[in-house]
Amino acid sequence: MTYRELLAKDSFWMKDTLDIPIVLSSRIRLARNIADNPFPHVMSHDDAEKIEAQISGVLDGFTAEGEKLVYIPLKMLIPVEKKVLIEKHLVSPGFNETEYARGLALSESHKIAVMVNEEDHLRIQVLMPGNSLREAWHLAGLVDDHLEAHLDIAYKEKLGYLTTCPTNVGTGLRVSVMVHLPALVLTNQVQQVLGALTSLGLAVRGLYGEGSRPFGNIFQISNQVTLGKSEEDTLTHLDAVTRQLMEREVQMREVIRKESPLIVEDKVWRARGTLENVRILETEEIYSLLSEDRLGIDMGILSRVSAGFVSVLINSMQGCLQYNLNKQLDAYHINAERANFVRGIYHHKMSENVN
Amino acid sequence: MLCQNCQQREAVVHLTKIINGQAAQLHLCQECAQKAPGTGFNLYPGMVSDFLQALFGVNPAGQYDQTIVDSQPGKCPGCGRTFSQIQQAGKMGCSKCYDEFEPQMEMLLRRIHGRGMHVGKVPVRRGASFRNKQEIVKSKEQLLELVKAEKFEEAAILRDRIKEMENTVGGESK
């Protein structure tokens, strides 16, 4: 498989999860460093190349549960390919902003993505669809064990894994779930519910992490504390909170179904109508339309479409759209192509129904 | 509790400052806290680096909290970074910085994570002894829980297991 084919495909986490529509994805991230080497933000070009060579040698070709890693040096990629990686959540938004040796070890399904020389020498990420934190943790552990067996990882008995930023020291573990909460937003309950999470040591962010706004009723919830709490406790805590959130969202969906069915029906049908007929579609608009359409599908009001919510959402972003069409577009034409892309998906469903 | 500065308003900000190597508690109202020099209180929410700089003891104007800087003038033998450079960046220079600036880090980590030491995964290559030590810490916590719950039989079994583990941790106990 070429880099182009690898990057163009839908990531495994973008698959639609029919059973648990509220939790869109589960992510595990482990921060690791090689002992006695300068951390990325202070290292020289030579240091960066040395570290990259050392780590890529250990990662390239490694296979965990059928997930084979391919190492991609960042310098091999053109700007739009880097944008695709960010949009698909395979690298952090800041990962491209450097001239130092950096790279990414990526598995074919994109479940595993290991960034080399980001804020830490190693950022192991496992990203899965739906509520699958345990599965993701298991896979991340396999990659971590492999790295530890071949590299001298910076670790202190008292402080655990030593990281560039003291906020990650200890387990180096960031566990996060992406949740879709349209009914809690619609009933003005979301601030209250999510606000309570900060007092439980959890952070709430938008779709693209720190500083990003929560578009499309999608929120990312993650742990804050990494020292003094075991990985198991962190997972259990977030899992419990996620289940609570799901319960609240389901409750609110029942409330609006009973108390104002016509308002919800009108809202989701309007979204469906727009998605089927739109000619110009801006990024912010597609978030809310897809969110409302998804709510309609989840509540059994609207029929399903051929591609899932997250797949349409990510593939209609600027980088993915241009990459898949294989052409550069200005803002006006991007909005037109986005509308074309979405109409195509929604019409495909209609012709399927007719047949 | 009243604000230590104005003695009028309720103290809502509680700071720990290191003055001549000694920890001192400051209890201030919101207004006085914002005016206090070197408290690093004008934070920009969501800006992690600024937030960390403030926790490290850098005030918003970029001036270091002199009391902290002066207490540790050394350089890290691994990367050559001084503690003030680490404060400025809000990031450590290398893994050895954690040893070199241990006292300052201990305080900072407590501010970020609360009290606590690592209780999670141990690298494969660190061998069994680390893992055993962690197992003992966890088991002792479990033992307390069992005693509280008056499950004495289970507690006795666990106590014996802890003794066994203590005897085998790298031969350190006996």
PDB file of C-alpha atoms in Angstrom, chain A residues 36-292:
ATOM      1  CA  ASP A  36      19.207  10.838  29.136  1.00  0.00           C
ATOM      2  CA  ASN A  37      18.446  12.540  25.832  1.00  0.00           C
ATOM      3  CA  PRO A  38      17.260  16.111  25.398  1.00  0.00           C
ATOM      4  CA  PHE A  39      13.502  16.402  25.013  1.00  0.00           C
ATOM      5  CA  PRO A  40      12.270  17.470  21.542  1.00  0.00           C
ATOM      6  CA  HIS A  41      11.820  21.182  22.275  1.00  0.00           C
ATOM      7  CA  VAL A  42      15.514  21.599  23.193  1.00  0.00           C
ATOM      8  CA  MET A  43      17.223  19.085  20.947  1.00  0.00           C
ATOM      9  CA  SER A  44      19.487  19.858  18.005  1.00  0.00           C
ATOM     10  CA  HIS A  45      18.885  18.655  14.448  1.00  0.00           C
ATOM     11  CA  ASP A  46      21.450  15.914  15.023  1.00  0.00           C
ATOM     12  CA  ASP A  47      19.767  14.792  18.254  1.00  0.00           C
ATOM     13  CA  ALA A  48      16.398  14.694  16.481  1.00  0.00           C
ATOM     14  CA  GLU A  49      17.746  12.594  13.625  1.00  0.00           C
ATOM     15  CA  LYS A  50      19.496  10.215  16.006  1.00  0.00           C
ATOM     16  CA  ILE A  51      16.331   9.710  18.084  1.00  0.00           C
ATOM     17  CA  GLU A  52      14.166   9.347  14.982  1.00  0.00           C
ATOM     18  CA  ALA A  53      16.480   6.695  13.525  1.00  0.00           C
ATOM     19  CA  GLN A  54      16.588   4.798  16.821  1.00  0.00           C
ATOM     20  CA  ILE A  55      12.806   4.791  17.327  1.00  0.00           C
ATOM     21  CA  SER A  56      11.759   4.246  13.704  1.00  0.00           C
ATOM     22  CA  GLY A  57      14.012   1.177  13.597  1.00  0.00           C
ATOM     23  CA  VAL A  58      12.087  -0.304  16.522  1.00  0.00           C
ATOM     24  CA  LEU A  59       8.643   0.658  15.211  1.00  0.00           C
ATOM     25  CA  ASP A  60       8.819   0.057  11.461  1.00  0.00           C
ATOM     26  CA  GLY A  61       7.370  -3.352  10.645  1.00  0.00           C
ATOM     27  CA  PHE A  62       6.292  -4.131  14.244  1.00  0.00           C
ATOM     28  CA  THR A  63       2.958  -5.943  14.340  1.00  0.00           C
ATOM     29  CA  ALA A  64       0.527  -5.988  17.287  1.00  0.00           C
ATOM     30  CA  GLU A  65      -2.613  -8.105  16.879  1.00  0.00           C
ATOM     31  CA  GLY A  66      -2.396  -7.959  13.104  1.00  0.00           C
ATOM     32  CA  GLU A  67      -1.754  -4.189  13.108  1.00  0.00           C
ATOM     33  CA  LYS A  68       1.504  -3.715  11.220  1.00  0.00           C
ATOM     34  CA  LEU A  69       3.228  -0.366  11.650  1.00  0.00           C
ATOM     35  CA  VAL A  70       4.727   1.553   8.744  1.00  0.00           C
ATOM     36  CA  TYR A  71       7.060   4.428   9.575  1.00  0.00           C
ATOM     37  CA  ILE A  72       6.441   7.641   7.616  1.00  0.00           C
ATOM     38  CA  PRO A  73       9.032  10.410   7.998  1.00  0.00           C
ATOM     39  CA  LEU A  74       7.202  13.740   8.081  1.00  0.00           C
ATOM     40  CA  LYS A  75       9.538  15.231   5.459  1.00  0.00           C
ATOM     41  CA  MET A  76       8.164  12.722   2.907  1.00  0.00           C
ATOM     42  CA  LEU A  77       4.699  14.257   3.087  1.00  0.00           C
ATOM     43  CA  ILE A  78       3.268  17.217   1.164  1.00  0.00           C
ATOM     44  CA  PRO A  79       1.276  19.882   3.122  1.00  0.00           C
ATOM     45  CA  VAL A  80      -2.179  18.510   2.218  1.00  0.00           C
ATOM     46  CA  GLU A  81      -1.168  15.035   3.437  1.00  0.00           C
ATOM     47  CA  LYS A  82      -0.134  16.519   6.771  1.00  0.00           C
ATOM     48  CA  LYS A  83      -3.515  18.244   6.942  1.00  0.00           C
ATOM     49  CA  VAL A  84      -5.265  14.918   6.320  1.00  0.00           C
ATOM     50  CA  LEU A  85      -3.337  13.380   9.233  1.00  0.00           C
ATOM     51  CA  ILE A  86      -4.497  16.179  11.538  1.00  0.00           C
ATOM     52  CA  GLU A  87      -8.118  16.002  10.384  1.00  0.00           C
ATOM     53  CA  LYS A  88      -8.202  12.254  10.948  1.00  0.00           C
ATOM     54  CA  HIS A  89      -6.775  12.781  14.469  1.00  0.00           C
ATOM     55  CA  LEU A  90      -3.648  10.762  13.652  1.00  0.00           C
ATOM     56  CA  VAL A  91      -1.243  13.558  14.590  1.00  0.00           C
ATOM     57  CA  SER A  92      -1.665  16.653  16.771  1.00  0.00           C
ATOM     58  CA  PRO A  93      -2.271  20.017  15.070  1.00  0.00           C
ATOM     59  CA  GLY A  94       1.184  21.288  16.106  1.00  0.00           C
ATOM     60  CA  PHE A  95       3.061  18.248  14.808  1.00  0.00           C
ATOM     61  CA  ASN A  96       3.844  19.750  11.393  1.00  0.00           C
ATOM     62  CA  GLU A  97       5.295  22.999  12.660  1.00  0.00           C
ATOM     63  CA  THR A  98       8.969  22.052  12.740  1.00  0.00           C
ATOM     64  CA  GLU A  99      12.005  21.520  10.588  1.00  0.00           C
ATOM     65  CA  TYR A 100      13.340  18.819  12.924  1.00  0.00           C
ATOM     66  CA  ALA A 101      13.257  15.123  12.122  1.00  0.00           C
ATOM     67  CA  ARG A 102       9.810  13.879  12.994  1.00  0.00           C
ATOM     68  CA  GLY A 103       7.608  11.072  11.839  1.00  0.00           C
ATOM     69  CA  LEU A 104       4.671   8.815  12.361  1.00  0.00           C
ATOM     70  CA  ALA A 105       4.366   5.048  12.646  1.00  0.00           C
ATOM     71  CA  LEU A 106       0.899   4.188  11.377  1.00  0.00           C
ATOM     72  CA  SER A 107      -0.956   0.903  11.160  1.00  0.00           C
ATOM     73  CA  GLU A 108      -3.036   0.043   8.103  1.00  0.00           C
ATOM     74  CA  SER A 109      -6.368   0.552   9.895  1.00  0.00           C
ATOM     75  CA  HIS A 110      -5.005   3.723  11.586  1.00  0.00           C
ATOM     76  CA  LYS A 111      -5.871   2.172  14.956  1.00  0.00           C
ATOM     77  CA  ILE A 112      -2.266   2.679  16.054  1.00  0.00           C
ATOM     78  CA  ALA A 113      -0.438   5.934  15.385  1.00  0.00           C
ATOM     79  CA  VAL A 114       2.882   6.661  17.108  1.00  0.00           C
ATOM     80  CA  MET A 115       4.264  10.174  16.768  1.00  0.00           C
ATOM     81  CA  VAL A 116       8.036  10.485  17.013  1.00  0.00           C
ATOM     82  CA  ASN A 117       9.621  13.719  18.302  1.00  0.00           C
ATOM     83  CA  GLU A 118       6.395  15.560  19.017  1.00  0.00           C
ATOM     84  CA  GLU A 119       6.321  17.166  22.487  1.00  0.00           C
ATOM     85  CA  ASP A 120       7.792  13.891  23.772  1.00  0.00           C
ATOM     86  CA  HIS A 121      10.074  11.486  21.904  1.00  0.00           C
ATOM     87  CA  LEU A 122       7.135   9.088  21.688  1.00  0.00           C
ATOM     88  CA  ARG A 123       3.402   9.602  21.709  1.00  0.00           C
ATOM     89  CA  ILE A 124       1.660   6.255  21.348  1.00  0.00           C
ATOM     90  CA  GLN A 125      -1.953   6.603  20.287  1.00  0.00           C
ATOM     91  CA  VAL A 126      -4.661   3.994  19.824  1.00  0.00           C
ATOM     92  CA  LEU A 127      -7.931   5.263  18.417  1.00  0.00           C
ATOM     93  CA  MET A 128     -11.029   3.076  18.138  1.00  0.00           C
ATOM     94  CA  PRO A 129     -14.685   3.651  17.262  1.00  0.00           C
ATOM     95  CA  GLY A 130     -17.366   3.620  19.971  1.00  0.00           C
ATOM     96  CA  ASN A 131     -16.879   2.931  23.641  1.00  0.00           C
ATOM     97  CA  SER A 132     -13.805   0.689  23.513  1.00  0.00           C
ATOM     98  CA  LEU A 133     -11.344   2.072  26.035  1.00  0.00           C
ATOM     99  CA  ARG A 134     -10.264  -1.368  27.322  1.00  0.00           C
ATOM    100  CA  GLU A 135      -9.539  -2.684  23.854  1.00  0.00           C
ATOM    101  CA  ALA A 136      -7.611   0.467  23.002  1.00  0.00           C
ATOM    102  CA  TRP A 137      -5.645   0.244  26.254  1.00  0.00           C
ATOM    103  CA  HIS A 138      -4.713  -3.371  25.546  1.00  0.00           C
ATOM    104  CA  LEU A 139      -3.377  -2.493  22.096  1.00  0.00           C
ATOM    105  CA  ALA A 140      -1.472   0.570  23.366  1.00  0.00           C
ATOM    106  CA  GLY A 141       0.089  -1.659  26.034  1.00  0.00           C
ATOM    107  CA  LEU A 142       1.433  -4.046  23.396  1.00  0.00           C
ATOM    108  CA  VAL A 143       3.131  -1.207  21.512  1.00  0.00           C
ATOM    109  CA  ASP A 144       4.443   0.256  24.768  1.00  0.00           C
ATOM    110  CA  ASP A 145       5.868  -3.108  25.921  1.00  0.00           C
ATOM    111  CA  HIS A 146       7.597  -3.564  22.564  1.00  0.00           C
ATOM    112  CA  LEU A 147       9.206  -0.114  22.809  1.00  0.00           C
ATOM    113  CA  GLU A 148      10.269  -0.694  26.414  1.00  0.00           C
ATOM    114  CA  ALA A 149      11.879  -3.986  25.481  1.00  0.00           C
ATOM    115  CA  HIS A 150      14.097  -2.248  22.897  1.00  0.00           C
ATOM    116  CA  LEU A 151      14.634   1.269  24.239  1.00  0.00           C
ATOM    117  CA  ASP A 152      15.757   2.726  27.544  1.00  0.00           C
ATOM    118  CA  ILE A 153      12.598   4.612  28.519  1.00  0.00           C
ATOM    119  CA  ALA A 154      12.942   7.549  30.962  1.00  0.00           C
ATOM    120  CA  TYR A 155      11.399   6.442  34.239  1.00  0.00           C
ATOM    121  CA  LYS A 156      11.791   7.111  37.945  1.00  0.00           C
ATOM    122  CA  GLU A 157      10.336   4.895  40.609  1.00  0.00           C
ATOM    123  CA  LYS A 158       8.644   7.757  42.437  1.00  0.00           C
ATOM    124  CA  LEU A 159       7.527   9.822  39.444  1.00  0.00           C
ATOM    125  CA  GLY A 160       6.849   7.108  36.884  1.00  0.00           C
ATOM    126  CA  TYR A 161       7.353   7.975  33.223  1.00  0.00           C
ATOM    127  CA  LEU A 162       9.270  11.227  32.786  1.00  0.00           C
ATOM    128  CA  THR A 163       7.704  13.563  30.267  1.00  0.00           C
ATOM    129  CA  THR A 164       8.527  16.931  28.717  1.00  0.00           C
ATOM    130  CA  CYS A 165       5.523  18.572  30.323  1.00  0.00           C
ATOM    131  CA  PRO A 166       5.020  17.942  34.049  1.00  0.00           C
ATOM    132  CA  THR A 167       1.278  17.609  33.434  1.00  0.00           C
ATOM    133  CA  ASN A 168       1.901  14.169  31.887  1.00  0.00           C
ATOM    134  CA  VAL A 169       4.406  12.746  34.365  1.00  0.00           C
ATOM    135  CA  GLY A 170       3.447   9.490  36.106  1.00  0.00           C
ATOM    136  CA  THR A 171       1.517   7.179  33.816  1.00  0.00           C
ATOM    137  CA  GLY A 172       1.878   9.537  30.808  1.00  0.00           C
ATOM    138  CA  LEU A 173      -1.615   8.351  30.029  1.00  0.00           C
ATOM    139  CA  ARG A 174      -4.309  10.485  28.501  1.00  0.00           C
ATOM    140  CA  VAL A 175      -7.585   8.645  28.057  1.00  0.00           C
ATOM    141  CA  SER A 176     -10.314  10.362  26.094  1.00  0.00           C
ATOM    142  CA  VAL A 177     -13.705   9.736  24.616  1.00  0.00           C
ATOM    143  CA  MET A 178     -15.487  11.729  21.938  1.00  0.00           C
ATOM    144  CA  VAL A 179     -19.171  12.013  22.718  1.00  0.00           C
ATOM    145  CA  HIS A 180     -22.125  13.280  20.703  1.00  0.00           C
ATOM    146  CA  LEU A 181     -24.638  14.965  23.010  1.00  0.00           C
ATOM    147  CA  PRO A 182     -27.276  16.748  20.872  1.00  0.00           C
ATOM    148  CA  ALA A 183     -30.211  16.189  23.258  1.00  0.00           C
ATOM    149  CA  LEU A 184     -28.271  17.553  26.242  1.00  0.00           C
ATOM    150  CA  VAL A 185     -27.387  20.624  24.168  1.00  0.00           C
ATOM    151  CA  LEU A 186     -30.950  21.020  22.861  1.00  0.00           C
ATOM    152  CA  THR A 187     -32.378  20.957  26.379  1.00  0.00           C
ATOM    153  CA  ASN A 188     -29.695  23.329  27.751  1.00  0.00           C
ATOM    154  CA  GLN A 189     -28.386  20.700  30.153  1.00  0.00           C
ATOM    155  CA  VAL A 190     -24.939  20.304  28.700  1.00  0.00           C
ATOM    156  CA  GLN A 191     -23.166  23.126  30.557  1.00  0.00           C
ATOM    157  CA  GLN A 192     -24.398  21.819  33.856  1.00  0.00           C
ATOM    158  CA  VAL A 193     -23.477  18.198  33.129  1.00  0.00           C
ATOM    159  CA  LEU A 194     -20.082  18.853  31.547  1.00  0.00           C
ATOM    160  CA  GLY A 195     -19.276  21.590  34.072  1.00  0.00           C
ATOM    161  CA  ALA A 196     -19.481  19.003  36.827  1.00  0.00           C
ATOM    162  CA  LEU A 197     -16.779  16.946  35.118  1.00  0.00           C
ATOM    163  CA  THR A 198     -14.022  19.467  35.817  1.00  0.00           C
ATOM    164  CA  SER A 199     -14.514  18.978  39.532  1.00  0.00           C
ATOM    165  CA  LEU A 200     -13.985  15.255  38.914  1.00  0.00           C
ATOM    166  CA  GLY A 201     -10.517  15.916  37.487  1.00  0.00           C
ATOM    167  CA  LEU A 202     -11.637  15.644  33.880  1.00  0.00           C
ATOM    168  CA  ALA A 203     -11.183  18.086  31.001  1.00  0.00           C
ATOM    169  CA  VAL A 204     -13.808  18.891  28.371  1.00  0.00           C
ATOM    170  CA  ARG A 205     -12.704  20.075  24.950  1.00  0.00           C
ATOM    171  CA  GLY A 206     -13.921  20.395  21.366  1.00  0.00           C
ATOM    172  CA  LEU A 207     -13.351  18.040  18.456  1.00  0.00           C
ATOM    173  CA  TYR A 208      -9.728  19.048  17.879  1.00  0.00           C
ATOM    174  CA  GLY A 209      -8.525  19.096  21.468  1.00  0.00           C
ATOM    175  CA  GLU A 210      -7.189  21.959  23.498  1.00  0.00           C
ATOM    176  CA  GLY A 211      -8.548  25.347  22.481  1.00  0.00           C
ATOM    177  CA  SER A 212     -10.941  23.968  19.868  1.00  0.00           C
ATOM    178  CA  ARG A 213     -14.626  24.849  20.051  1.00  0.00           C
ATOM    179  CA  PRO A 214     -17.206  22.125  20.521  1.00  0.00           C
ATOM    180  CA  PHE A 215     -18.856  22.061  17.086  1.00  0.00           C
ATOM    181  CA  GLY A 216     -21.644  19.701  16.133  1.00  0.00           C
ATOM    182  CA  ASN A 217     -22.523  18.873  19.746  1.00  0.00           C
ATOM    183  CA  ILE A 218     -19.336  16.789  19.924  1.00  0.00           C
ATOM    184  CA  PHE A 219     -17.212  16.958  23.063  1.00  0.00           C
ATOM    185  CA  GLN A 220     -13.946  15.327  24.087  1.00  0.00           C
ATOM    186  CA  ILE A 221     -13.654  14.251  27.709  1.00  0.00           C
ATOM    187  CA  SER A 222     -10.245  13.299  29.096  1.00  0.00           C
ATOM    188  CA  ASN A 223      -8.408  12.739  32.374  1.00  0.00           C
ATOM    189  CA  GLN A 224      -6.153  15.451  33.806  1.00  0.00           C
ATOM    190  CA  VAL A 225      -4.224  13.760  36.596  1.00  0.00           C
ATOM    191  CA  THR A 226      -1.467  11.318  35.626  1.00  0.00           C
ATOM    192  CA  LEU A 227       0.500  11.032  38.867  1.00  0.00           C
ATOM    193  CA  GLY A 228      -0.721   9.063  41.866  1.00  0.00           C
ATOM    194  CA  LYS A 229      -3.461   7.327  39.898  1.00  0.00           C
ATOM    195  CA  SER A 230      -2.984   3.993  38.180  1.00  0.00           C
ATOM    196  CA  GLU A 231      -3.884   3.365  34.550  1.00  0.00           C
ATOM    197  CA  GLU A 232      -6.614   1.001  35.702  1.00  0.00           C
ATOM    198  CA  ASP A 233      -8.172   3.633  37.985  1.00  0.00           C
ATOM    199  CA  THR A 234      -8.006   6.267  35.248  1.00  0.00           C
ATOM    200  CA  LEU A 235      -9.731   3.960  32.756  1.00  0.00           C
ATOM    201  CA  THR A 236     -12.381   2.897  35.255  1.00  0.00           C
ATOM    202  CA  HIS A 237     -13.085   6.515  36.182  1.00  0.00           C
ATOM    203  CA  LEU A 238     -13.525   7.721  32.611  1.00  0.00           C
ATOM    204  CA  ASP A 239     -15.513   4.653  31.693  1.00  0.00           C
ATOM    205  CA  ALA A 240     -17.934   5.287  34.566  1.00  0.00           C
ATOM    206  CA  VAL A 241     -18.317   8.955  33.633  1.00  0.00           C
ATOM    207  CA  THR A 242     -18.873   8.055  29.969  1.00  0.00           C
ATOM    208  CA  ARG A 243     -21.622   5.617  30.900  1.00  0.00           C
ATOM    209  CA  GLN A 244     -23.278   8.296  33.019  1.00  0.00           C
ATOM    210  CA  LEU A 245     -23.139  10.775  30.155  1.00  0.00           C
ATOM    211  CA  MET A 246     -24.659   8.221  27.785  1.00  0.00           C
ATOM    212  CA  GLU A 247     -27.440   7.566  30.244  1.00  0.00           C
ATOM    213  CA  ARG A 248     -28.209  11.281  30.610  1.00  0.00           C
ATOM    214  CA  GLU A 249     -28.200  11.791  26.831  1.00  0.00           C
ATOM    215  CA  VAL A 250     -30.549   8.821  26.323  1.00  0.00           C
ATOM    216  CA  GLN A 251     -32.848  10.178  29.057  1.00  0.00           C
ATOM    217  CA  MET A 252     -32.969  13.582  27.386  1.00  0.00           C
ATOM    218  CA  ARG A 253     -33.715  11.989  24.008  1.00  0.00           C
ATOM    219  CA  GLU A 254     -36.683  10.248  25.610  1.00  0.00           C
ATOM    220  CA  VAL A 255     -37.819  13.511  27.196  1.00  0.00           C
ATOM    221  CA  ILE A 256     -37.807  15.412  23.917  1.00  0.00           C
ATOM    222  CA  ARG A 257     -39.442  12.474  22.105  1.00  0.00           C
ATOM    223  CA  LYS A 258     -42.324  12.579  24.588  1.00  0.00           C
ATOM    224  CA  GLU A 259     -42.629  16.290  25.236  1.00  0.00           C
ATOM    225  CA  SER A 260     -41.888  17.904  21.884  1.00  0.00           C
ATOM    226  CA  PRO A 261     -41.832  15.285  19.124  1.00  0.00           C
ATOM    227  CA  LEU A 262     -42.892  17.705  16.430  1.00  0.00           C
ATOM    228  CA  ILE A 263     -40.088  20.160  17.212  1.00  0.00           C
ATOM    229  CA  VAL A 264     -37.475  17.391  16.984  1.00  0.00           C
ATOM    230  CA  GLU A 265     -38.985  15.933  13.833  1.00  0.00           C
ATOM    231  CA  ASP A 266     -39.024  19.354  12.201  1.00  0.00           C
ATOM    232  CA  LYS A 267     -35.389  19.964  13.209  1.00  0.00           C
ATOM    233  CA  VAL A 268     -34.001  16.676  11.917  1.00  0.00           C
ATOM    234  CA  TRP A 269     -36.065  16.680   8.698  1.00  0.00           C
ATOM    235  CA  ARG A 270     -34.877  20.221   7.935  1.00  0.00           C
ATOM    236  CA  ALA A 271     -31.292  19.029   8.383  1.00  0.00           C
ATOM    237  CA  ARG A 272     -31.928  16.046   6.089  1.00  0.00           C
ATOM    238  CA  GLY A 273     -33.572  18.263   3.485  1.00  0.00           C
ATOM    239  CA  THR A 274     -30.616  20.649   3.489  1.00  0.00           C
ATOM    240  CA  LEU A 275     -28.040  17.850   3.276  1.00  0.00           C
ATOM    241  CA  GLU A 276     -29.851  16.381   0.285  1.00  0.00           C
ATOM    242  CA  ASN A 277     -30.154  19.654  -1.613  1.00  0.00           C
ATOM    243  CA  VAL A 278     -27.446  22.041  -0.443  1.00  0.00           C
ATOM    244  CA  ARG A 279     -25.169  23.709  -3.037  1.00  0.00           C
ATOM    245  CA  ILE A 280     -22.738  25.643  -0.801  1.00  0.00           C
ATOM    246  CA  LEU A 281     -21.788  24.275   2.599  1.00  0.00           C
ATOM    247  CA  GLU A 282     -19.438  25.850   5.137  1.00  0.00           C
ATOM    248  CA  THR A 283     -17.505  23.852   7.737  1.00  0.00           C
ATOM    249  CA  GLU A 284     -19.435  25.095  10.771  1.00  0.00           C
ATOM    250  CA  GLU A 285     -22.762  24.443   9.054  1.00  0.00           C
ATOM    251  CA  ILE A 286     -21.983  20.859   8.187  1.00  0.00           C
ATOM    252  CA  TYR A 287     -21.164  20.071  11.811  1.00  0.00           C
ATOM    253  CA  SER A 288     -24.592  21.119  13.037  1.00  0.00           C
ATOM    254  CA  LEU A 289     -26.489  19.621  10.076  1.00  0.00           C
ATOM    255  CA  LEU A 290     -24.783  16.251  10.407  1.00  0.00           C
ATOM    256  CA  SER A 291     -25.320  16.286  14.174  1.00  0.00           C
ATOM    257  CA  GLU A 292     -29.055  16.911  13.766  1.00  0.00           C
TER     258      GLU A 292
END
